[in-house]
């Protein structure tokens, strides 16, 4: 028998739960509400219903691909201004999703990762050199990690370099961050608020035109260069869809390039920034990572793809970072047919949808009594076996889960190991972690001193 989904106690007529909105920290607000209202709760804003789910059992049901599918909620739809029918923002029904998925999958195979490995090592080494020139000074590490991930994606995926640490021009990153911030801020807007956002909107249009220009330049440059490359752009320009025999069209390629630059950049940069926060605040963890690196006798010149795969402890630091602060804090699922959650307790009609709050899922009781504790050993094989795999979903789920997962993990483990090998990290005095949300999560204004070892 169906039961009512818990809702906030004080609900306004017509406006509903507007008082519960925190436009700057929407998912952290939802985490607080989950602590109060439980593993499933409902928010209603101006008649729009949002069901937020964070309990491991309920999420496992929502992940069942036979009953639920990815849903494109308002933030995704707004992001279509950037990504159009690119992989991340395509509707399930759009034929370009399947075509691009089939064409691009080989670009994320193990063989492909081996090729990207060289780029990732070069870029990590460039960051170390860059930080060596700033030794002992306070550095905005999040900003520099953003440059690193952008550079990795651009070089590995499209054979293009932003010369991130040389050019010192981070207009592209700044524009992307502003666009994501705009989508984040405006996704909860009431219609009448649009008039107050005119300046904001004009700026956003300008930012979008700017990043489109940069991406078109990346594509143009490749088209003028006749030679073939082993990368994502080559696959998109020259490989026909094995199912239809058709190539992706030029506009779709632009959408994909932009999708990769955005999806691959913000999320991985945020993950690395949180990881450095934990390294700086947990000397025991830093020491273990360092012991693992030193045992390998690796240097930036000689480290191989296999060396990185063997860094089990460093990998568990990345896994645990993504547990506590999943840089993509959630994803949306909609019912394919009329169904229910928890054996009939919570009926859902076909097309009804829910938000999986990964941030909450990763603090479910299956994680033990101290889920706020940063403890990489949770990911030791024995402990991982003792909890349901569905309780950990930083890369989303199913067919529409993250295509860049291996790319992100290899990049994160390699970069973290290289940075910890080269430096000690000291947070600026008095820094308290402040998590900023602009669709993705990131530590805000986090400055650190890097001290060469
Ligand atoms: C999808 C997280 C890195 C490309 C997703 C989704 C999540 C996610 C949660 C599912 C979104 C949804 O269901 O709506 C992350 C995290 C990353 C990361 C936490 C880093 C730590 C990357 C990288 C790339 C990438 C490096 C590119 C190389 C994509 C794409 C999709 C996606 C294209 C859409 C896949 C599809 O629907 O076919 N990611 N991602 N991501 N991600 Fe990632």
Short mmCIF file of C-alpha atoms and ligand atoms in Angstrom, two decimals:
data_model
loop_
_atom_site.label_atom_id
_atom_site.label_comp_id
_atom_site.label_asym_id
_atom_site.label_seq_id
_atom_site.Cartn_x
_atom_site.Cartn_y
_atom_site.Cartn_z
CA UNK A 1 0.00 0.00 0.00
CA UNK A 2 1.37 3.42 -0.95
CA UNK A 3 2.48 5.80 1.80
CA UNK A 4 3.03 9.52 1.63
CA UNK A 5 6.56 10.62 0.88
CA UNK A 6 7.90 12.83 3.70
CA UNK A 7 7.91 16.57 2.99
CA UNK A 8 9.29 19.61 4.81
CA UNK A 9 7.12 20.51 7.80
CA UNK A 10 6.47 24.14 6.94
CA UNK A 11 5.00 24.38 3.48
CA UNK A 12 3.68 27.63 2.06
CA UNK A 13 0.46 27.75 0.08
CA UNK A 14 1.15 27.96 -3.71
CA UNK A 15 4.88 28.63 -3.29
CA UNK A 16 5.43 25.31 -1.52
CA UNK A 17 8.92 24.70 -0.20
CA UNK A 18 10.62 27.80 -1.64
CA UNK A 19 11.98 28.59 1.80
CA UNK A 20 14.08 25.45 1.60
CA UNK A 21 15.92 26.60 -1.53
CA UNK A 22 19.58 27.40 -1.19
CA UNK A 23 20.50 28.59 -4.66
CA UNK A 24 24.24 28.57 -3.88
CA UNK A 25 24.37 25.13 -2.31
CA UNK A 26 21.34 23.21 -3.56
CA UNK A 27 22.62 19.67 -3.08
CA UNK A 28 24.24 20.39 0.30
CA UNK A 29 20.86 21.76 1.38
CA UNK A 30 19.27 18.52 0.19
CA UNK A 31 21.80 16.56 2.21
CA UNK A 32 20.66 18.42 5.33
CA UNK A 33 17.03 17.78 4.43
CA UNK A 34 17.76 14.06 3.90
CA UNK A 35 19.29 13.91 7.39
CA UNK A 36 16.02 15.32 8.73
CA UNK A 37 13.41 13.74 6.43
CA UNK A 38 14.99 10.40 5.54
CA UNK A 39 16.15 8.37 2.53
CA UNK A 40 13.31 9.63 0.32
CA UNK A 41 11.59 13.00 0.56
CA UNK A 42 9.62 15.37 -1.59
CA UNK A 43 10.06 19.05 -2.31
CA UNK A 44 7.41 21.04 -4.07
CA UNK A 45 8.25 24.40 -5.54
CA UNK A 46 5.45 26.33 -7.23
CA UNK A 47 3.63 23.08 -7.91
CA UNK A 48 6.74 21.37 -9.35
CA UNK A 49 7.45 18.15 -7.52
CA UNK A 50 10.97 16.93 -6.88
CA UNK A 51 11.59 13.59 -5.20
CA UNK A 52 15.05 13.28 -3.64
CA UNK A 53 16.34 9.78 -2.95
CA UNK A 54 19.50 8.91 -1.04
CA UNK A 55 18.82 5.52 0.61
CA UNK A 56 20.95 2.69 -0.81
CA UNK A 57 18.03 0.26 -1.28
CA UNK A 58 15.86 2.83 -3.03
CA UNK A 59 18.75 4.00 -5.25
CA UNK A 60 19.44 0.38 -6.23
CA UNK A 61 15.87 0.24 -7.54
CA UNK A 62 16.19 3.52 -9.42
CA UNK A 63 19.36 2.16 -11.04
CA UNK A 64 17.42 -0.80 -12.46
CA UNK A 65 17.61 -0.07 -16.19
CA UNK A 66 14.58 -2.20 -16.99
CA UNK A 67 12.34 0.08 -14.92
CA UNK A 68 14.10 3.46 -14.95
CA UNK A 69 16.18 5.55 -17.37
CA UNK A 70 18.19 8.77 -17.31
CA UNK A 71 16.01 11.86 -17.05
CA UNK A 72 17.01 15.22 -18.47
CA UNK A 73 16.01 17.66 -15.74
CA UNK A 74 16.05 21.43 -15.97
CA UNK A 75 19.81 21.86 -15.44
CA UNK A 76 20.52 19.38 -18.27
CA UNK A 77 18.06 21.11 -20.54
CA UNK A 78 19.70 24.45 -19.85
CA UNK A 79 23.09 22.88 -20.51
CA UNK A 80 21.91 21.97 -23.97
CA UNK A 81 22.86 25.54 -24.91
CA UNK A 82 26.42 24.22 -24.58
CA UNK A 83 26.22 20.51 -25.27
CA UNK A 84 23.13 20.21 -27.52
CA UNK A 85 22.59 16.57 -28.44
CA UNK A 86 26.13 15.70 -27.27
CA UNK A 87 26.45 12.54 -25.17
CA UNK A 88 25.76 14.11 -21.78
CA UNK A 89 22.75 16.24 -22.67
CA UNK A 90 21.14 14.08 -25.40
CA UNK A 91 17.61 12.81 -24.79
CA UNK A 92 17.49 9.00 -24.64
CA UNK A 93 15.42 9.10 -27.82
CA UNK A 94 17.88 11.16 -29.89
CA UNK A 95 19.59 8.99 -32.54
CA UNK A 96 22.84 10.94 -32.17
CA UNK A 97 23.26 9.54 -28.66
CA UNK A 98 23.55 5.95 -29.93
CA UNK A 99 25.68 6.94 -32.92
CA UNK A 100 28.15 8.96 -30.83
CA UNK A 101 28.23 6.30 -28.11
CA UNK A 102 29.13 3.58 -30.62
CA UNK A 103 31.69 5.74 -32.42
CA UNK A 104 33.38 7.01 -29.27
CA UNK A 105 33.51 3.88 -27.10
CA UNK A 106 36.84 2.73 -28.63
CA UNK A 107 38.21 6.13 -27.59
CA UNK A 108 37.76 5.03 -23.96
CA UNK A 109 39.16 1.50 -24.23
CA UNK A 110 42.19 0.31 -22.31
CA UNK A 111 44.32 0.74 -25.46
CA UNK A 112 43.16 4.32 -25.75
CA UNK A 113 44.01 4.98 -22.08
CA UNK A 114 47.53 3.71 -22.72
CA UNK A 115 47.89 6.37 -25.41
CA UNK A 116 46.51 9.16 -23.21
CA UNK A 117 48.86 8.10 -20.40
CA UNK A 118 51.83 9.88 -22.03
CA UNK A 119 49.89 13.15 -22.29
CA UNK A 120 48.73 12.87 -18.67
CA UNK A 121 52.29 12.31 -17.41
CA UNK A 122 53.58 15.29 -19.40
CA UNK A 123 50.87 17.57 -18.09
CA UNK A 124 51.33 16.44 -14.45
CA UNK A 125 55.03 17.13 -14.81
CA UNK A 126 54.32 20.59 -16.24
CA UNK A 127 52.17 21.37 -13.21
CA UNK A 128 54.99 20.24 -10.90
CA UNK A 129 57.42 22.53 -12.73
CA UNK A 130 54.93 25.37 -12.54
CA UNK A 131 54.44 24.90 -8.79
CA UNK A 132 58.19 24.59 -8.25
CA UNK A 133 58.49 28.21 -9.39
CA UNK A 134 55.91 29.15 -6.74
CA UNK A 135 57.32 27.11 -3.89
CA UNK A 136 56.43 28.40 -0.46
CA UNK A 137 53.85 30.85 -1.78
CA UNK A 138 50.10 30.54 -1.39
CA UNK A 139 48.55 29.01 -4.53
CA UNK A 140 44.97 28.71 -5.74
CA UNK A 141 45.30 24.96 -6.28
CA UNK A 142 41.75 24.44 -7.54
CA UNK A 143 42.31 26.90 -10.40
CA UNK A 144 45.56 25.22 -11.42
CA UNK A 145 43.98 21.76 -11.29
CA UNK A 146 41.26 23.06 -13.58
CA UNK A 147 43.93 24.03 -16.06
CA UNK A 148 45.51 20.59 -15.73
CA UNK A 149 42.32 18.68 -16.49
CA UNK A 150 41.42 20.99 -19.38
CA UNK A 151 44.88 20.52 -20.84
CA UNK A 152 44.67 16.72 -20.48
CA UNK A 153 41.29 16.55 -22.19
CA UNK A 154 42.27 18.92 -24.99
CA UNK A 155 45.60 17.26 -25.73
CA UNK A 156 44.50 13.63 -25.30
CA UNK A 157 41.11 14.06 -26.95
CA UNK A 158 41.71 16.63 -29.65
CA UNK A 159 45.47 17.06 -30.09
CA UNK A 160 45.05 20.68 -29.06
CA UNK A 161 46.96 22.54 -26.36
CA UNK A 162 45.79 25.51 -24.36
CA UNK A 163 49.37 25.79 -23.07
CA UNK A 164 47.63 26.14 -19.76
CA UNK A 165 50.63 26.82 -17.53
CA UNK A 166 52.42 29.01 -20.03
CA UNK A 167 49.76 31.21 -21.51
CA UNK A 168 48.31 32.15 -18.17
CA UNK A 169 45.09 33.00 -19.94
CA UNK A 170 42.29 31.09 -18.31
CA UNK A 171 39.46 32.81 -20.14
CA UNK A 172 38.12 29.50 -21.43
CA UNK A 173 37.95 27.92 -17.98
CA UNK A 174 36.52 31.14 -16.52
CA UNK A 175 33.79 31.23 -19.19
CA UNK A 176 32.86 27.57 -18.58
CA UNK A 177 32.70 28.12 -14.82
CA UNK A 178 30.45 31.16 -15.33
CA UNK A 179 28.13 29.23 -17.68
CA UNK A 180 27.78 26.36 -15.20
CA UNK A 181 27.20 28.87 -12.40
CA UNK A 182 24.48 30.52 -14.46
CA UNK A 183 22.72 27.20 -15.12
CA UNK A 184 22.99 26.37 -11.42
CA UNK A 185 21.61 29.72 -10.27
CA UNK A 186 18.77 29.87 -12.73
CA UNK A 187 17.55 26.28 -12.47
CA UNK A 188 15.39 27.14 -9.44
CA UNK A 189 14.21 30.51 -10.71
CA UNK A 190 10.58 31.47 -10.64
CA UNK A 191 9.54 32.87 -14.04
CA UNK A 192 9.27 36.46 -12.74
CA UNK A 193 12.91 36.43 -11.68
CA UNK A 194 14.07 36.35 -15.28
CA UNK A 195 13.70 40.12 -15.60
CA UNK A 196 16.24 40.56 -12.81
CA UNK A 197 18.73 38.42 -14.65
CA UNK A 198 18.97 40.32 -17.91
CA UNK A 199 22.62 41.34 -17.42
CA UNK A 200 23.43 37.84 -16.31
CA UNK A 201 21.77 36.41 -19.41
CA UNK A 202 23.62 38.71 -21.80
CA UNK A 203 26.90 37.75 -20.21
CA UNK A 204 25.95 34.08 -20.49
CA UNK A 205 25.13 34.42 -24.20
CA UNK A 206 28.50 36.07 -24.72
CA UNK A 207 30.27 33.29 -22.81
CA UNK A 208 28.55 30.63 -24.91
CA UNK A 209 29.50 32.37 -28.15
CA UNK A 210 33.07 32.60 -26.89
CA UNK A 211 33.46 28.91 -25.99
CA UNK A 212 31.80 27.88 -29.27
CA UNK A 213 34.44 29.96 -31.06
CA UNK A 214 37.27 28.25 -29.19
CA UNK A 215 35.85 24.81 -29.95
CA UNK A 216 35.34 25.61 -33.63
CA UNK A 217 38.99 26.64 -33.74
CA UNK A 218 40.01 23.27 -32.27
CA UNK A 219 37.98 21.44 -34.93
CA UNK A 220 39.11 23.71 -37.80
CA UNK A 221 42.73 23.23 -36.89
CA UNK A 222 42.31 19.47 -37.15
CA UNK A 223 40.44 19.60 -40.44
CA UNK A 224 43.27 21.65 -41.98
CA UNK A 225 45.77 19.10 -40.70
CA UNK A 226 45.42 16.15 -43.08
CA UNK A 227 47.19 13.53 -40.99
CA UNK A 228 45.34 10.95 -38.91
CA UNK A 229 45.50 10.89 -35.10
CA UNK A 230 44.72 8.34 -32.40
CA UNK A 231 42.18 10.42 -30.52
CA UNK A 232 38.52 11.27 -29.98
CA UNK A 233 38.40 13.98 -32.61
CA UNK A 234 39.80 11.63 -35.24
CA UNK A 235 37.16 9.03 -34.36
CA UNK A 236 34.42 11.63 -34.69
CA UNK A 237 35.62 13.04 -38.00
CA UNK A 238 36.46 9.78 -39.75
CA UNK A 239 34.66 6.77 -38.24
CA UNK A 240 31.22 5.89 -39.51
CA UNK A 241 28.65 4.61 -37.01
CA UNK A 242 28.94 0.81 -37.27
CA UNK A 243 25.16 0.55 -37.18
CA UNK A 244 24.09 3.16 -39.76
CA UNK A 245 27.33 3.73 -41.70
CA UNK A 246 26.93 7.50 -41.15
CA UNK A 247 29.50 9.99 -39.89
CA UNK A 248 28.62 12.43 -37.10
CA UNK A 249 27.68 15.84 -38.47
CA UNK A 250 29.80 18.90 -37.82
CA UNK A 251 27.41 20.55 -35.36
CA UNK A 252 27.19 17.35 -33.34
CA UNK A 253 30.99 17.11 -33.26
CA UNK A 254 31.12 20.61 -31.83
CA UNK A 255 28.64 19.54 -29.15
CA UNK A 256 30.73 16.49 -28.30
CA UNK A 257 34.00 18.43 -28.07
CA UNK A 258 32.37 20.94 -25.77
CA UNK A 259 30.77 18.15 -23.74
CA UNK A 260 34.13 16.50 -23.17
CA UNK A 261 35.82 19.76 -22.30
CA UNK A 262 33.13 20.52 -19.73
CA UNK A 263 32.25 17.03 -18.40
CA UNK A 264 35.86 15.95 -18.24
CA UNK A 265 37.20 19.14 -16.79
CA UNK A 266 35.14 20.42 -13.88
CA UNK A 267 34.46 17.03 -12.35
CA UNK A 268 38.01 15.72 -12.40
CA UNK A 269 39.49 19.06 -11.29
CA UNK A 270 37.08 19.14 -8.35
CA UNK A 271 37.99 15.57 -7.41
CA UNK A 272 41.71 16.34 -7.44
CA UNK A 273 41.20 19.52 -5.42
CA UNK A 274 39.23 17.65 -2.74
CA UNK A 275 41.87 14.91 -2.74
CA UNK A 276 44.59 17.51 -2.05
CA UNK A 277 42.45 18.92 0.73
CA UNK A 278 42.34 15.48 2.35
CA UNK A 279 46.06 14.96 1.74
CA UNK A 280 46.83 18.28 3.43
CA UNK A 281 44.61 17.50 6.41
CA UNK A 282 45.53 13.79 6.82
CA UNK A 283 49.33 13.45 7.12
CA UNK A 284 48.97 9.69 7.68
CA UNK A 285 47.21 9.30 4.34
CA UNK A 286 49.79 11.51 2.60
CA UNK A 287 52.56 9.34 4.05
CA UNK A 288 50.96 6.15 2.75
CA UNK A 289 50.51 7.57 -0.75
CA UNK A 290 54.11 8.69 -0.71
CA UNK A 291 55.32 5.28 0.47
CA UNK A 292 53.44 3.70 -2.42
CA UNK A 293 55.00 6.08 -4.96
CA UNK A 294 58.49 5.75 -3.52
CA UNK A 295 58.26 1.94 -3.53
CA UNK A 296 57.76 2.15 -7.29
CA UNK A 297 60.88 4.30 -7.78
CA UNK A 298 58.90 6.24 -10.28
CA UNK A 299 59.82 9.47 -11.91
CA UNK A 300 57.67 11.58 -14.15
CA UNK A 301 59.75 10.46 -17.14
CA UNK A 302 59.56 6.76 -16.50
CA UNK A 303 56.17 6.07 -14.98
CA UNK A 304 54.22 3.56 -17.08
CA UNK A 305 50.54 2.90 -17.51
CA UNK A 306 50.92 -0.31 -15.47
CA UNK A 307 52.67 1.53 -12.64
CA UNK A 308 49.59 3.69 -12.23
CA UNK A 309 47.23 0.68 -12.27
CA UNK A 310 49.24 -0.80 -9.41
CA UNK A 311 48.77 2.21 -7.13
CA UNK A 312 46.01 0.57 -5.09
CA UNK A 313 46.24 2.83 -2.04
CA UNK A 314 46.37 6.07 -4.07
CA UNK A 315 43.37 4.79 -5.99
CA UNK A 316 41.50 4.23 -2.73
CA UNK A 317 42.27 7.84 -1.75
CA UNK A 318 40.60 8.95 -5.00
CA UNK A 319 37.67 6.56 -4.42
CA UNK A 320 37.15 7.83 -0.88
CA UNK A 321 37.39 11.44 -2.06
CA UNK A 322 34.65 10.71 -4.61
CA UNK A 323 32.58 9.12 -1.86
CA UNK A 324 32.62 12.10 0.49
CA UNK A 325 32.55 14.79 -2.18
CA UNK A 326 31.28 13.27 -5.42
CA UNK A 327 32.04 16.17 -7.75
CA UNK A 328 28.86 15.27 -9.67
CA UNK A 329 26.57 15.26 -6.63
CA UNK A 330 23.64 13.39 -8.17
CA UNK A 331 21.72 12.25 -11.23
CA UNK A 332 18.09 11.97 -12.34
CA UNK A 333 16.06 8.83 -13.11
CA UNK A 334 12.57 8.53 -14.57
CA UNK A 335 10.12 5.64 -14.55
CA UNK A 336 9.75 3.87 -17.91
CA UNK A 337 6.32 2.47 -16.94
CA UNK A 338 3.99 2.79 -13.96
CA UNK A 339 5.92 1.25 -11.08
CA UNK A 340 6.72 1.74 -7.41
CA UNK A 341 9.66 1.88 -5.03
CA UNK A 342 9.98 -0.31 -1.91
CA UNK A 343 7.44 -2.94 -2.99
CA UNK A 344 4.52 -0.63 -3.52
CA UNK A 345 5.23 1.90 -0.76
CA UNK A 346 6.03 4.73 -3.14
CA UNK A 347 4.09 4.45 -6.40
CA UNK A 348 5.58 6.20 -9.46
CA UNK A 349 3.72 6.81 -12.70
CA UNK A 350 5.40 6.39 -16.09
CA UNK A 351 7.47 9.52 -16.76
CA UNK A 352 7.68 10.51 -13.08
CA UNK A 353 11.24 11.13 -11.98
CA UNK A 354 13.49 11.37 -8.96
CA UNK A 355 16.86 12.87 -8.13
CA UNK A 356 19.46 10.44 -6.80
CA UNK A 357 21.43 12.48 -4.29
CA UNK A 358 24.79 10.73 -4.53
CA UNK A 359 26.08 13.00 -1.79
CA UNK A 360 23.51 11.39 0.55
CA UNK A 361 23.82 7.84 -0.85
CA UNK A 362 27.52 7.93 0.00
CA UNK A 363 26.63 8.60 3.64
CA UNK A 364 23.97 5.86 3.88
CA UNK A 365 24.18 3.66 7.02
CA UNK A 366 25.77 0.89 4.88
CA UNK A 367 28.94 3.01 5.14
CA UNK A 368 29.05 2.45 8.89
CA UNK A 369 28.65 4.68 11.92
CA UNK A 370 31.15 7.35 10.88
CA UNK A 371 30.35 8.21 7.26
CA UNK A 372 31.84 11.74 7.59
CA UNK A 373 35.23 10.25 8.42
CA UNK A 374 37.74 10.28 5.53
CA UNK A 375 39.03 6.71 5.47
CA UNK A 376 40.52 5.33 2.22
CA UNK A 377 40.71 1.85 3.79
CA UNK A 378 36.96 1.57 3.24
CA UNK A 379 37.97 0.66 -0.31
CA UNK A 380 40.19 -2.25 0.66
CA UNK A 381 38.89 -5.36 -1.18
CA UNK A 382 37.63 -7.02 2.05
CA UNK A 383 35.65 -4.01 3.23
CA UNK A 384 34.32 -3.23 -0.24
CA UNK A 385 32.93 -6.79 -0.44
CA UNK A 386 30.85 -6.29 2.68
CA UNK A 387 28.58 -3.59 1.28
CA UNK A 388 26.28 -3.39 -1.75
CA UNK A 389 28.04 -2.13 -4.90
CA UNK A 390 25.05 0.13 -5.60
CA UNK A 391 25.87 2.22 -2.52
CA UNK A 392 28.67 3.88 -4.51
CA UNK A 393 27.72 5.70 -7.69
CA UNK A 394 30.02 8.70 -8.31
CA UNK A 395 29.92 8.07 -12.06
CA UNK A 396 26.16 7.64 -12.37
CA UNK A 397 24.59 4.45 -13.61
CA UNK A 398 23.63 2.27 -16.55
CA UNK A 399 23.82 3.08 -20.25
CA UNK A 400 24.06 6.79 -19.57
CA UNK A 401 26.71 6.45 -16.89
CA UNK A 402 30.05 8.23 -17.30
CA UNK A 403 31.91 7.27 -20.47
CA UNK A 404 35.03 9.02 -19.12
CA UNK A 405 35.28 7.03 -15.87
CA UNK A 406 38.56 5.27 -16.66
CA UNK A 407 40.00 8.45 -18.13
CA UNK A 408 39.16 10.35 -14.93
CA UNK A 409 40.46 7.65 -12.60
CA UNK A 410 43.74 7.16 -14.44
CA UNK A 411 44.27 10.91 -14.61
CA UNK A 412 43.42 11.40 -10.93
CA UNK A 413 45.60 8.59 -9.57
CA UNK A 414 48.56 9.54 -11.77
CA UNK A 415 48.35 13.25 -10.99
CA UNK A 416 47.78 12.81 -7.26
CA UNK A 417 50.72 10.40 -6.98
CA UNK A 418 52.99 12.75 -8.91
CA UNK A 419 51.99 15.78 -6.82
CA UNK A 420 52.40 13.98 -3.50
CA UNK A 421 55.77 12.65 -4.70
CA UNK A 422 56.93 16.19 -5.41
CA UNK A 423 55.40 18.30 -2.63
CA UNK A 424 54.17 18.65 0.90
CA UNK A 425 50.91 20.60 1.05
CA UNK A 426 49.98 23.14 3.73
CA UNK A 427 46.54 24.73 3.73
CA UNK A 428 46.58 28.48 4.26
CA UNK A 429 46.04 29.22 7.90
CA UNK A 430 42.44 29.21 9.07
CA UNK A 431 41.06 27.64 5.87
CA UNK A 432 37.81 25.80 6.49
CA UNK A 433 36.45 23.66 3.70
CA UNK A 434 33.74 25.55 1.86
CA UNK A 435 32.14 23.53 -0.91
CA UNK A 436 31.01 25.57 -3.87
CA UNK A 437 28.34 24.30 -6.23
CA UNK A 438 28.00 25.19 -9.85
CA UNK A 439 26.41 21.91 -10.90
CA UNK A 440 29.67 20.28 -9.89
CA UNK A 441 31.20 20.53 -6.42
CA UNK A 442 34.54 22.15 -5.67
CA UNK A 443 36.43 23.53 -2.66
CA UNK A 444 36.06 27.29 -2.78
CA UNK A 445 38.95 29.72 -2.30
CA UNK A 446 41.20 26.90 -1.22
CA UNK A 447 44.77 28.13 -1.13
CA UNK A 448 47.78 26.07 -0.15
CA UNK A 449 51.52 26.39 0.16
CA UNK A 450 53.39 23.76 -1.81
CA UNK A 451 56.73 22.81 -0.33
CA UNK A 452 59.07 20.81 -2.59
CA UNK A 453 60.35 17.67 -0.89
C1 LIG B 1 28.29 11.19 -17.58
C2 LIG B 1 30.50 11.88 -13.32
C3 LIG B 1 34.74 12.57 -15.62
C4 LIG B 1 32.41 12.46 -19.85
C5 LIG B 1 28.54 11.28 -16.23
C6 LIG B 1 27.55 11.03 -15.19
C7 LIG B 1 28.18 11.24 -14.00
C8 LIG B 1 29.55 11.60 -14.28
C9 LIG B 1 27.54 11.14 -12.61
C10 LIG B 1 26.09 10.64 -15.40
C11 LIG B 1 25.24 11.86 -15.54
C12 LIG B 1 23.75 11.59 -15.62
O1 LIG B 1 23.27 10.47 -15.35
O2 LIG B 1 23.01 12.54 -15.94
C13 LIG B 1 31.84 12.14 -13.58
C14 LIG B 1 32.85 12.35 -12.57
C15 LIG B 1 34.03 12.53 -13.22
C16 LIG B 1 33.77 12.45 -14.63
C17 LIG B 1 32.58 12.39 -11.07
C18 LIG B 1 35.41 12.79 -12.67
C19 LIG B 1 35.83 12.43 -11.48
C20 LIG B 1 34.50 12.54 -16.96
C21 LIG B 1 35.49 12.65 -18.00
C22 LIG B 1 34.83 12.64 -19.19
C23 LIG B 1 33.42 12.50 -18.90
C24 LIG B 1 36.99 12.77 -17.77
C25 LIG B 1 35.38 12.70 -20.59
C26 LIG B 1 36.54 12.24 -20.91
C27 LIG B 1 31.10 12.13 -19.58
C28 LIG B 1 30.09 11.99 -20.62
C29 LIG B 1 28.90 11.61 -19.98
C30 LIG B 1 29.21 11.54 -18.55
C31 LIG B 1 30.29 12.21 -22.10
C32 LIG B 1 27.57 11.31 -20.63
C33 LIG B 1 27.53 9.85 -21.01
C34 LIG B 1 26.28 9.46 -21.78
O3 LIG B 1 25.18 9.82 -21.36
O4 LIG B 1 26.44 8.77 -22.77
N1 LIG B 1 29.74 11.60 -15.65
N2 LIG B 1 32.43 12.21 -14.81
N3 LIG B 1 33.25 12.44 -17.54
N4 LIG B 1 30.54 11.85 -18.35
FE1 LIG B 1 31.52 11.91 -16.60
#
